[in-house]
């Protein structure tokens, strides 16, 4: 089994949901990890980052391109 790596840090849960939906639609294998810690009720999650996307290295460029396109679309709206 190939080793996955951290590809992209996510700022919030909405980014995570949108990216998950797009990556699933494009059939790009990935894992979304949340930094949520129930012991601290997610307090540090809002101060730093929400979480990250992990995937095989060969999908890194596609994932980053999709993320940039998503960000650009949000800025123009």
GROMACS .gro file of C-alpha atoms in nm:
model
   77
    1UNK     CA    1   0.000   0.000   0.000
    2UNK     CA    2   0.133   0.341  -0.094
    3UNK     CA    3   0.191   0.600   0.174
    4UNK     CA    4  -0.031   0.908   0.187
    5UNK     CA    5   0.091   1.255   0.279
    6UNK     CA    6  -0.054   1.581   0.402
    7UNK     CA    7  -0.145   1.782   0.092
    8UNK     CA    8  -0.341   2.083   0.210
    9UNK     CA    9  -0.443   2.259   0.532
   10UNK     CA   10  -0.812   2.347   0.557
   11UNK     CA   11  -0.928   2.669   0.723
   12UNK     CA   12  -1.277   2.562   0.827
   13UNK     CA   13  -1.546   2.297   0.807
   14UNK     CA   14  -1.710   2.454   0.502
   15UNK     CA   15  -1.387   2.425   0.303
   16UNK     CA   16  -1.362   2.065   0.419
   17UNK     CA   17  -1.717   1.983   0.303
   18UNK     CA   18  -1.676   2.154  -0.034
   19UNK     CA   19  -1.338   1.993  -0.104
   20UNK     CA   20  -1.466   1.652   0.005
   21UNK     CA   21  -1.762   1.684  -0.229
   22UNK     CA   22  -1.550   1.794  -0.527
   23UNK     CA   23  -1.282   1.529  -0.471
   24UNK     CA   24  -1.546   1.256  -0.438
   25UNK     CA   25  -1.716   1.377  -0.756
   26UNK     CA   26  -1.383   1.365  -0.942
   27UNK     CA   27  -1.306   1.025  -0.784
   28UNK     CA   28  -0.982   1.147  -0.629
   29UNK     CA   29  -0.897   0.927  -0.330
   30UNK     CA   30  -0.839   1.132  -0.016
   31UNK     CA   31  -0.882   1.147   0.360
   32UNK     CA   32  -0.995   1.455   0.547
   33UNK     CA   33  -0.858   1.486   0.901
   34UNK     CA   34  -1.006   1.724   1.155
   35UNK     CA   35  -0.797   1.878   1.434
   36UNK     CA   36  -1.104   1.872   1.660
   37UNK     CA   37  -1.022   1.754   2.010
   38UNK     CA   38  -1.325   1.678   2.224
   39UNK     CA   39  -1.119   1.729   2.540
   40UNK     CA   40  -1.087   2.097   2.450
   41UNK     CA   41  -1.426   2.118   2.274
   42UNK     CA   42  -1.255   2.226   1.951
   43UNK     CA   43  -1.116   2.550   2.099
   44UNK     CA   44  -0.776   2.511   1.932
   45UNK     CA   45  -0.932   2.408   1.604
   46UNK     CA   46  -1.076   2.756   1.553
   47UNK     CA   47  -0.751   2.928   1.652
   48UNK     CA   48  -0.525   2.747   1.408
   49UNK     CA   49  -0.668   2.541   1.124
   50UNK     CA   50  -0.970   2.317   1.090
   51UNK     CA   51  -0.782   2.016   0.956
   52UNK     CA   52  -0.612   1.885   0.644
   53UNK     CA   53  -0.645   1.669   0.335
   54UNK     CA   54  -0.426   1.363   0.304
   55UNK     CA   55  -0.379   1.175  -0.022
   56UNK     CA   56  -0.130   0.986  -0.234
   57UNK     CA   57   0.149   1.215  -0.361
   58UNK     CA   58   0.047   1.171  -0.726
   59UNK     CA   59  -0.284   1.350  -0.652
   60UNK     CA   60  -0.124   1.651  -0.480
   61UNK     CA   61  -0.117   1.879  -0.785
   62UNK     CA   62  -0.479   1.801  -0.878
   63UNK     CA   63  -0.598   1.865  -0.522
   64UNK     CA   64  -0.407   2.192  -0.494
   65UNK     CA   65  -0.538   2.308  -0.833
   66UNK     CA   66  -0.895   2.230  -0.729
   67UNK     CA   67  -0.846   2.417  -0.401
   68UNK     CA   68  -0.705   2.725  -0.576
   69UNK     CA   69  -0.994   2.723  -0.823
   70UNK     CA   70  -1.242   2.697  -0.535
   71UNK     CA   71  -1.075   2.991  -0.357
   72UNK     CA   72  -1.075   3.201  -0.675
   73UNK     CA   73  -1.446   3.131  -0.727
   74UNK     CA   74  -1.526   3.236  -0.371
   75UNK     CA   75  -1.331   3.562  -0.410
   76UNK     CA   76  -1.520   3.661  -0.725
   77UNK     CA   77  -1.864   3.601  -0.572
   0.00000   0.00000   0.00000
